[in-house]
PDB file of C-alpha atoms in Angstrom:
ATOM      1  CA  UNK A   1     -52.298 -36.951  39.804  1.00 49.00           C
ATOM      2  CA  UNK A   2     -53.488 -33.744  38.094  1.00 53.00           C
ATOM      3  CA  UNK A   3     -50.966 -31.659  38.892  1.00 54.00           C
ATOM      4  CA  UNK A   4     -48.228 -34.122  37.124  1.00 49.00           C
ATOM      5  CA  UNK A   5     -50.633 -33.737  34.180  1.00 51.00           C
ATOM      6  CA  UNK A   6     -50.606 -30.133  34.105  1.00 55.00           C
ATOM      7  CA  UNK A   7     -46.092 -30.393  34.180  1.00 54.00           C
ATOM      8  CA  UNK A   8     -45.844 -32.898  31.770  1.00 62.00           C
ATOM      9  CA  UNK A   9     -47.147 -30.265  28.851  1.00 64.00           C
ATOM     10  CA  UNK A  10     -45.427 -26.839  30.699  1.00 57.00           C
ATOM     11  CA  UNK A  11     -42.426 -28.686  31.010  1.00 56.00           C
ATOM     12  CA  UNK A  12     -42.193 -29.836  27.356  1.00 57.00           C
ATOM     13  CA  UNK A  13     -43.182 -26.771  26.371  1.00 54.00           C
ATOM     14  CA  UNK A  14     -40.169 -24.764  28.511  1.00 58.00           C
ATOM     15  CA  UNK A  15     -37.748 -28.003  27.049  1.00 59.00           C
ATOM     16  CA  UNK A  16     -38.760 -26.784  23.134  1.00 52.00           C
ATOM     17  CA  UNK A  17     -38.540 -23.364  23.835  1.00 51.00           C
ATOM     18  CA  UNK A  18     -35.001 -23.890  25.193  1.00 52.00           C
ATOM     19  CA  UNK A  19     -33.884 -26.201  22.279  1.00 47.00           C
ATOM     20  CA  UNK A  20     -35.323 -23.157  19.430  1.00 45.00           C
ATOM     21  CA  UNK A  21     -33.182 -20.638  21.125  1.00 46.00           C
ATOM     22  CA  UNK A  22     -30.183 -22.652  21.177  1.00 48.00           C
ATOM     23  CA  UNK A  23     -30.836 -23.640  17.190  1.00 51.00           C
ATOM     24  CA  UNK A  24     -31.579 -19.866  16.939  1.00 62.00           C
ATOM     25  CA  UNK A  25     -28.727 -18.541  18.609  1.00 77.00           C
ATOM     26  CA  UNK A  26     -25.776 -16.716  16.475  1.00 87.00           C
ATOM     27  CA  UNK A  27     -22.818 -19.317  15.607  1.00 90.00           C
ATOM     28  CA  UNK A  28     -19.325 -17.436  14.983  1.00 90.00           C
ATOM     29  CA  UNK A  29     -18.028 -18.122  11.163  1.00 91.00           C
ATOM     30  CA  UNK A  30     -15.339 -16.139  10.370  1.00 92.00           C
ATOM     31  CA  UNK A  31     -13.302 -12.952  12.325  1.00 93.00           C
ATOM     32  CA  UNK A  32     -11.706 -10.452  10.294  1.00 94.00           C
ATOM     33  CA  UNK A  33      -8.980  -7.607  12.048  1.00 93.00           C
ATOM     34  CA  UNK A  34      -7.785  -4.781  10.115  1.00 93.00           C
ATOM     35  CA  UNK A  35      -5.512  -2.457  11.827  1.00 91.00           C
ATOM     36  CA  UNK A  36      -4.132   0.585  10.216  1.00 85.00           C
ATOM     37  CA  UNK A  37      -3.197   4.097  12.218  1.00 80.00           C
ATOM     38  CA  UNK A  38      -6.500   6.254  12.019  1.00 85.00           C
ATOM     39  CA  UNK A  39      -8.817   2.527  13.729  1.00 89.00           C
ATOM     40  CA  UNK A  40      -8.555  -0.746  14.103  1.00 93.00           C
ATOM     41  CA  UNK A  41     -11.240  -2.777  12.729  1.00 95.00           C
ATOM     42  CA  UNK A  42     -12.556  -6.214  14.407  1.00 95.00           C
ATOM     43  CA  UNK A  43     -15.316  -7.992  12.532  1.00 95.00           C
ATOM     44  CA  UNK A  44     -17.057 -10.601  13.603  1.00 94.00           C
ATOM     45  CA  UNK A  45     -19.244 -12.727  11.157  1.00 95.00           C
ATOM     46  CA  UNK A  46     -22.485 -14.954  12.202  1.00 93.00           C
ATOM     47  CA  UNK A  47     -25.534 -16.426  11.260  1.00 93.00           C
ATOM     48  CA  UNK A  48     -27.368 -14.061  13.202  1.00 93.00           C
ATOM     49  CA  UNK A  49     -27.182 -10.728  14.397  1.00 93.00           C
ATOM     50  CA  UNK A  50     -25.616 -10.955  17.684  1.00 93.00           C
ATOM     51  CA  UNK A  51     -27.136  -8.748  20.365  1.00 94.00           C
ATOM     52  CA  UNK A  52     -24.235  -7.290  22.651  1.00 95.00           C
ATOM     53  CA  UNK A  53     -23.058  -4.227  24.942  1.00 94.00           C
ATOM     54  CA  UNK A  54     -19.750  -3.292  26.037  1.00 95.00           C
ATOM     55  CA  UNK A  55     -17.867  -1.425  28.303  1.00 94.00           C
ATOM     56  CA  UNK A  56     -14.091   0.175  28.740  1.00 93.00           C
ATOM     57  CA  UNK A  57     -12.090  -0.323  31.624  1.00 93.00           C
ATOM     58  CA  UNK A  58      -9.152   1.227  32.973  1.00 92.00           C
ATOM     59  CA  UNK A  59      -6.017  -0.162  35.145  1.00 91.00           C
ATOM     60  CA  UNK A  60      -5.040  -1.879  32.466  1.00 92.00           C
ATOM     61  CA  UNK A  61      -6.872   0.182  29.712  1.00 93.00           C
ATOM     62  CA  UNK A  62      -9.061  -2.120  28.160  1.00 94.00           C
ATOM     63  CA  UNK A  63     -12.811  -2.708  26.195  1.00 95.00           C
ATOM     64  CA  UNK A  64     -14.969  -5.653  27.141  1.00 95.00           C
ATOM     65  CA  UNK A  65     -17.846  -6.517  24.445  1.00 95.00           C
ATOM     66  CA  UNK A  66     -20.442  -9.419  26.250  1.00 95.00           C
ATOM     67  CA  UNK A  67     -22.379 -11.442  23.032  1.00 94.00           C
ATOM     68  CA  UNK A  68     -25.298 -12.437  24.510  1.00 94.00           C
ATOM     69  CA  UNK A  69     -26.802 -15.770  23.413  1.00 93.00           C
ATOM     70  CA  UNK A  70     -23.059 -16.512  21.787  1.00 92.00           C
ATOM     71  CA  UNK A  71     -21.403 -19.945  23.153  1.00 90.00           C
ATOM     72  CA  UNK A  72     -17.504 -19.770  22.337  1.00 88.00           C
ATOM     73  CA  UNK A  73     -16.227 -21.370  19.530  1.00 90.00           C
ATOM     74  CA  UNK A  74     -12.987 -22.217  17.517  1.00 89.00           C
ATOM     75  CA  UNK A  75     -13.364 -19.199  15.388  1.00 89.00           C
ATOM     76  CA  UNK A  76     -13.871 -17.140  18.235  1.00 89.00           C
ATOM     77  CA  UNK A  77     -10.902 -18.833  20.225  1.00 89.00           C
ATOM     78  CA  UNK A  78      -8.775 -17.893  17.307  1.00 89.00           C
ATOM     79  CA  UNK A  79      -9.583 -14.145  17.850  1.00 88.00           C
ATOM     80  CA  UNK A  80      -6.224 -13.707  19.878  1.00 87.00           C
ATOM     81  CA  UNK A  81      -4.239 -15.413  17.154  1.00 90.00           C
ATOM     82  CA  UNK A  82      -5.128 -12.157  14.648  1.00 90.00           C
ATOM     83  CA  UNK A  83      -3.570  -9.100  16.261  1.00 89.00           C
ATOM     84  CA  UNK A  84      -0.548  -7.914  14.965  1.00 88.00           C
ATOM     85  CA  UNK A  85       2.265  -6.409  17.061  1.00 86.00           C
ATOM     86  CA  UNK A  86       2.300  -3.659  14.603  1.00 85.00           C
ATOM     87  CA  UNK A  87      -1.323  -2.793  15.703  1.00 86.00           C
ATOM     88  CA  UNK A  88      -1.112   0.953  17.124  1.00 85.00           C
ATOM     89  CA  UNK A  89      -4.144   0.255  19.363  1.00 89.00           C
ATOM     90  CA  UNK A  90      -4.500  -3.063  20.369  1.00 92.00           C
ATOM     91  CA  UNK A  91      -1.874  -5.149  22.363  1.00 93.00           C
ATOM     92  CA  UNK A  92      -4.048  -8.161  22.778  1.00 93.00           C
ATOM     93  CA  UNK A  93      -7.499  -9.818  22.957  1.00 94.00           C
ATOM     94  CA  UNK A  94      -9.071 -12.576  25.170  1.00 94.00           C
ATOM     95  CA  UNK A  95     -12.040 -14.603  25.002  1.00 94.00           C
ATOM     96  CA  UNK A  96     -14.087 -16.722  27.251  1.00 93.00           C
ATOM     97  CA  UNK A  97     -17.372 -18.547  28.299  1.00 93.00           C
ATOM     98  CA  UNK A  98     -18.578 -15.667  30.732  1.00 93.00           C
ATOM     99  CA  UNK A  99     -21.953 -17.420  31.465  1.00 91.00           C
ATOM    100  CA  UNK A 100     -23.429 -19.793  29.783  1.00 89.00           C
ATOM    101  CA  UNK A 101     -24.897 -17.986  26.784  1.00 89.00           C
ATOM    102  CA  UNK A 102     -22.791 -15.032  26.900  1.00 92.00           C
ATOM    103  CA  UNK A 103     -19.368 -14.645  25.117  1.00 93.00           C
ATOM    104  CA  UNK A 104     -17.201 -12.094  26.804  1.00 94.00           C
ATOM    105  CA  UNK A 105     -14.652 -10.520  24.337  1.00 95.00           C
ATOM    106  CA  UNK A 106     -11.377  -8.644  26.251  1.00 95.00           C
ATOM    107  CA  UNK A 107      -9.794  -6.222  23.940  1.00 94.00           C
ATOM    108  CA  UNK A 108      -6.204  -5.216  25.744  1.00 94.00           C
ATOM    109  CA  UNK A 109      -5.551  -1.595  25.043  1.00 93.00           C
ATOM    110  CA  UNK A 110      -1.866  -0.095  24.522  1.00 90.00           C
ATOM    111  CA  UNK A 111      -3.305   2.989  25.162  1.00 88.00           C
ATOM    112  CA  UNK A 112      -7.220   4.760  26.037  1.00 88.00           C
ATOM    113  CA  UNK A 113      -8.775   4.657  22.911  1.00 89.00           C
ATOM    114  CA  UNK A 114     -12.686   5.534  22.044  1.00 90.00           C
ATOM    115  CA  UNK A 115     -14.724   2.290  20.385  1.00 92.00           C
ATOM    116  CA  UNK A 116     -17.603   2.530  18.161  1.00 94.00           C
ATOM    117  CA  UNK A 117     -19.862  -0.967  18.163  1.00 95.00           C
ATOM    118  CA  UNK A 118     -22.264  -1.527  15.433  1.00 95.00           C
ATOM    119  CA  UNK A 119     -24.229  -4.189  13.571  1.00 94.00           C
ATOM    120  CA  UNK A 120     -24.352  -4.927   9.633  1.00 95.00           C
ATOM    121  CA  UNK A 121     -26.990  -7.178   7.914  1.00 94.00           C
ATOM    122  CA  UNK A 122     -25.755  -9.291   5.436  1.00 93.00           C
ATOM    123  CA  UNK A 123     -24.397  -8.517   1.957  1.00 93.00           C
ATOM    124  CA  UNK A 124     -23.649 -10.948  -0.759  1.00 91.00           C
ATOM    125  CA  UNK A 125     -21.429 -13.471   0.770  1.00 91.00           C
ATOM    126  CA  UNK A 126     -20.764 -12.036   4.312  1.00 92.00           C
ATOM    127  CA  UNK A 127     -23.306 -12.630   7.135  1.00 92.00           C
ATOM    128  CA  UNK A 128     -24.624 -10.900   9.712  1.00 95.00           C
ATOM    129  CA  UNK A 129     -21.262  -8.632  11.341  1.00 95.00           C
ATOM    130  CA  UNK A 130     -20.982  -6.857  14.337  1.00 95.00           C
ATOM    131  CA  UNK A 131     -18.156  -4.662  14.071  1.00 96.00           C
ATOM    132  CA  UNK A 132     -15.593  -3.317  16.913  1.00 95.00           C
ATOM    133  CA  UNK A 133     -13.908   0.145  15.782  1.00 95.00           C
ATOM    134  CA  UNK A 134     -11.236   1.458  18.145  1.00 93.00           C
ATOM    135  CA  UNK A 135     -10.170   4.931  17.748  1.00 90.00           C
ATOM    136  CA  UNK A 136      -6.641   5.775  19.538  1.00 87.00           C
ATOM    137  CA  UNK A 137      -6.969   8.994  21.351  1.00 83.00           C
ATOM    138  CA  UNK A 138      -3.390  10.444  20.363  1.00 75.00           C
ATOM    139  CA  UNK A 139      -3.696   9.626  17.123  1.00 69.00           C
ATOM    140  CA  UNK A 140      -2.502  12.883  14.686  1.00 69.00           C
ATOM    141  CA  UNK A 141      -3.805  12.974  11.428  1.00 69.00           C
ATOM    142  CA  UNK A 142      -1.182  15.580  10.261  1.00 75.00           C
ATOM    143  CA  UNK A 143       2.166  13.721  11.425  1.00 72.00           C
ATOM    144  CA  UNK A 144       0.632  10.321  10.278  1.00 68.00           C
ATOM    145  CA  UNK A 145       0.009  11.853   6.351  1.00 74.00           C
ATOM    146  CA  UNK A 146       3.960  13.645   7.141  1.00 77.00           C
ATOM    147  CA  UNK A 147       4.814   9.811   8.088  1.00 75.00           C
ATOM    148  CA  UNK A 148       3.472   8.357   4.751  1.00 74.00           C
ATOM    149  CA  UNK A 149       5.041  10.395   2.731  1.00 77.00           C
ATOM    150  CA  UNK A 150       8.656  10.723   4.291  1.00 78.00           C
ATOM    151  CA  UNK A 151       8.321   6.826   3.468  1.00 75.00           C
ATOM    152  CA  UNK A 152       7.137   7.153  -0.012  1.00 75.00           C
ATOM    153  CA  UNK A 153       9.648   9.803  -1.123  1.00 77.00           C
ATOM    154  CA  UNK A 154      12.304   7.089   1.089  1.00 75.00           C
ATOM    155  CA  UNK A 155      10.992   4.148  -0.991  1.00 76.00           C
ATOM    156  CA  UNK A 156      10.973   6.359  -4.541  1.00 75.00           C
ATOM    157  CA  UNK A 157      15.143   7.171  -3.439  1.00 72.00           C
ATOM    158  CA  UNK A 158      15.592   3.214  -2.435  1.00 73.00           C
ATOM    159  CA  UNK A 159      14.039   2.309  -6.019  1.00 73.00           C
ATOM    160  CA  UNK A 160      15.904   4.638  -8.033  1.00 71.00           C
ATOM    161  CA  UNK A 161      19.340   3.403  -5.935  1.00 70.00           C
ATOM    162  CA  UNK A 162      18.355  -0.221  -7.070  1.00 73.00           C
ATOM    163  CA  UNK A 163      17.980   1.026 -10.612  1.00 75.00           C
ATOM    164  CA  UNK A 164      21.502   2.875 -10.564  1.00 70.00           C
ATOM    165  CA  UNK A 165      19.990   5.927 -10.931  1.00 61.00           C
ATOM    166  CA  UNK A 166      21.463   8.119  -8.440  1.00 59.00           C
ATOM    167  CA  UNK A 167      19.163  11.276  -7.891  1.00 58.00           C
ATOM    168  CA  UNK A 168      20.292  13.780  -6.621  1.00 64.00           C
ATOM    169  CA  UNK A 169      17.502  16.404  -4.578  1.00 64.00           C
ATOM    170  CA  UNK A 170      18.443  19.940  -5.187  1.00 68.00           C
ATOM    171  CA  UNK A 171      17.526  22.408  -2.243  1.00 68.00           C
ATOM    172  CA  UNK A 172      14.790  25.309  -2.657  1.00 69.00           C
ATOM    173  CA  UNK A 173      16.765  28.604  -2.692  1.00 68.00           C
ATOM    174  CA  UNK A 174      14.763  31.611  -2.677  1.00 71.00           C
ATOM    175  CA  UNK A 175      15.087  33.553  -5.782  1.00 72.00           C
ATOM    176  CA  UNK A 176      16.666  37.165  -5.733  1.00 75.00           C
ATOM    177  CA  UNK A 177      14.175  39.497  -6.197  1.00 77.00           C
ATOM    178  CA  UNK A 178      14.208  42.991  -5.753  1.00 77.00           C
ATOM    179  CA  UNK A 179      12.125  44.788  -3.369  1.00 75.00           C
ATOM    180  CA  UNK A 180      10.323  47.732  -3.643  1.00 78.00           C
ATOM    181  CA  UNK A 181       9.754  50.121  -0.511  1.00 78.00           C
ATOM    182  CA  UNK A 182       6.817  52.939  -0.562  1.00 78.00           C
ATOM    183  CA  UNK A 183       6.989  55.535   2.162  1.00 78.00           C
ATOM    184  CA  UNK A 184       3.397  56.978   2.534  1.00 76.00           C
ATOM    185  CA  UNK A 185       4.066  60.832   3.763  1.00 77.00           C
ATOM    186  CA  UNK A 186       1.011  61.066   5.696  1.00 74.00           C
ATOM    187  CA  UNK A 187      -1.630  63.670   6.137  1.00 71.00           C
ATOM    188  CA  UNK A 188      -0.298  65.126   9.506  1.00 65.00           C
ATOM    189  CA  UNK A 189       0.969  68.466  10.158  1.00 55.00           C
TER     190      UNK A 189
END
């Protein structure tokens, strides 16, 4: 009879603790991507910070981030829904219940990239954010700034087209100057 005393008050006390952490644990609000060609960004808002790790994979290239004491929710469901074909490192993400208090997030690469994970506390009216940065490895910093502006100086010709205004781009010639030569006689013999 004592020893069903003694469980009555551990197990309550093991049934409490379990309810806090599940009150306690980090609910998904709101996730944010933001591709461009230097990184793509993936943000992912809580109510708490969420503790996490990851890993990359290859055969398919790929990055897994596990959120631990995260159970899957719409928001997070919707993840896949955000990337862009137009992405330059991402060709798709999954998500799934990978145990039962851990989150798994599969980021599908296009090619190997490098990832930088981090946390942010809140500020103002975003939440705690744990933010997924993924470098592409051939990315070229030179032929992308080339790239934006081949397109501006395109998009300046297209507007002045639209506007009548036919332009007309006149070629750099090198200007005729004249050269001087000095012979230097030496100090041989």
């Amino acid at each position: 009879m004592y020893r069903f005393a003694m469980l009555n008050p551990l197990l309550f006390l093991i049934i409490f603790l379990f309810s806090f952490s599940l009150v306690a644990a980090p609910k998904i609000k709101e996730i944010r991507i933001w591709p461009s060609p230097e990184y793509t960004r993936i943000t992912i808002e809580s109510t708490a910070a969420i503790k996490n790790s990851y890993m990359k994979l290859k055969n398919p290239d790929r990055i897994v981030v596990d959120l631990n004491d995260v159970i899957i929710n719409d928001a997070l469901k919707e993840l896949s829904k955000k990337v862009l074909d137009r992405d330059p490192s991402i060709k798709g993400i999954r998500t799934a219940q990978f145990k039962p208090y851990v989150s798994r997030v599969v980021i599908d690469l296009k090619a190997m990239a490098n990832v930088k994970v981090f946390s942010l506390k809140p500020i103002g009216s975003y939440g705690h954010r744990l933010v997924v940065d993924v470098y592409p490895t051939n990315f070229d910093p030179l032929a992308n700034l080339l790239k934006q502006l081949d397109a501006k100086q395109e998009e300046k010709i297209m507007d002045d087209i639209k506007q009548n205004k036919p332009k007309t781009i006149k070629p750099i010639v090198p200007k005729k100057e004249s050269i001087i030569v000095a012979i230097d006689p030496g100090h041989g013999g």
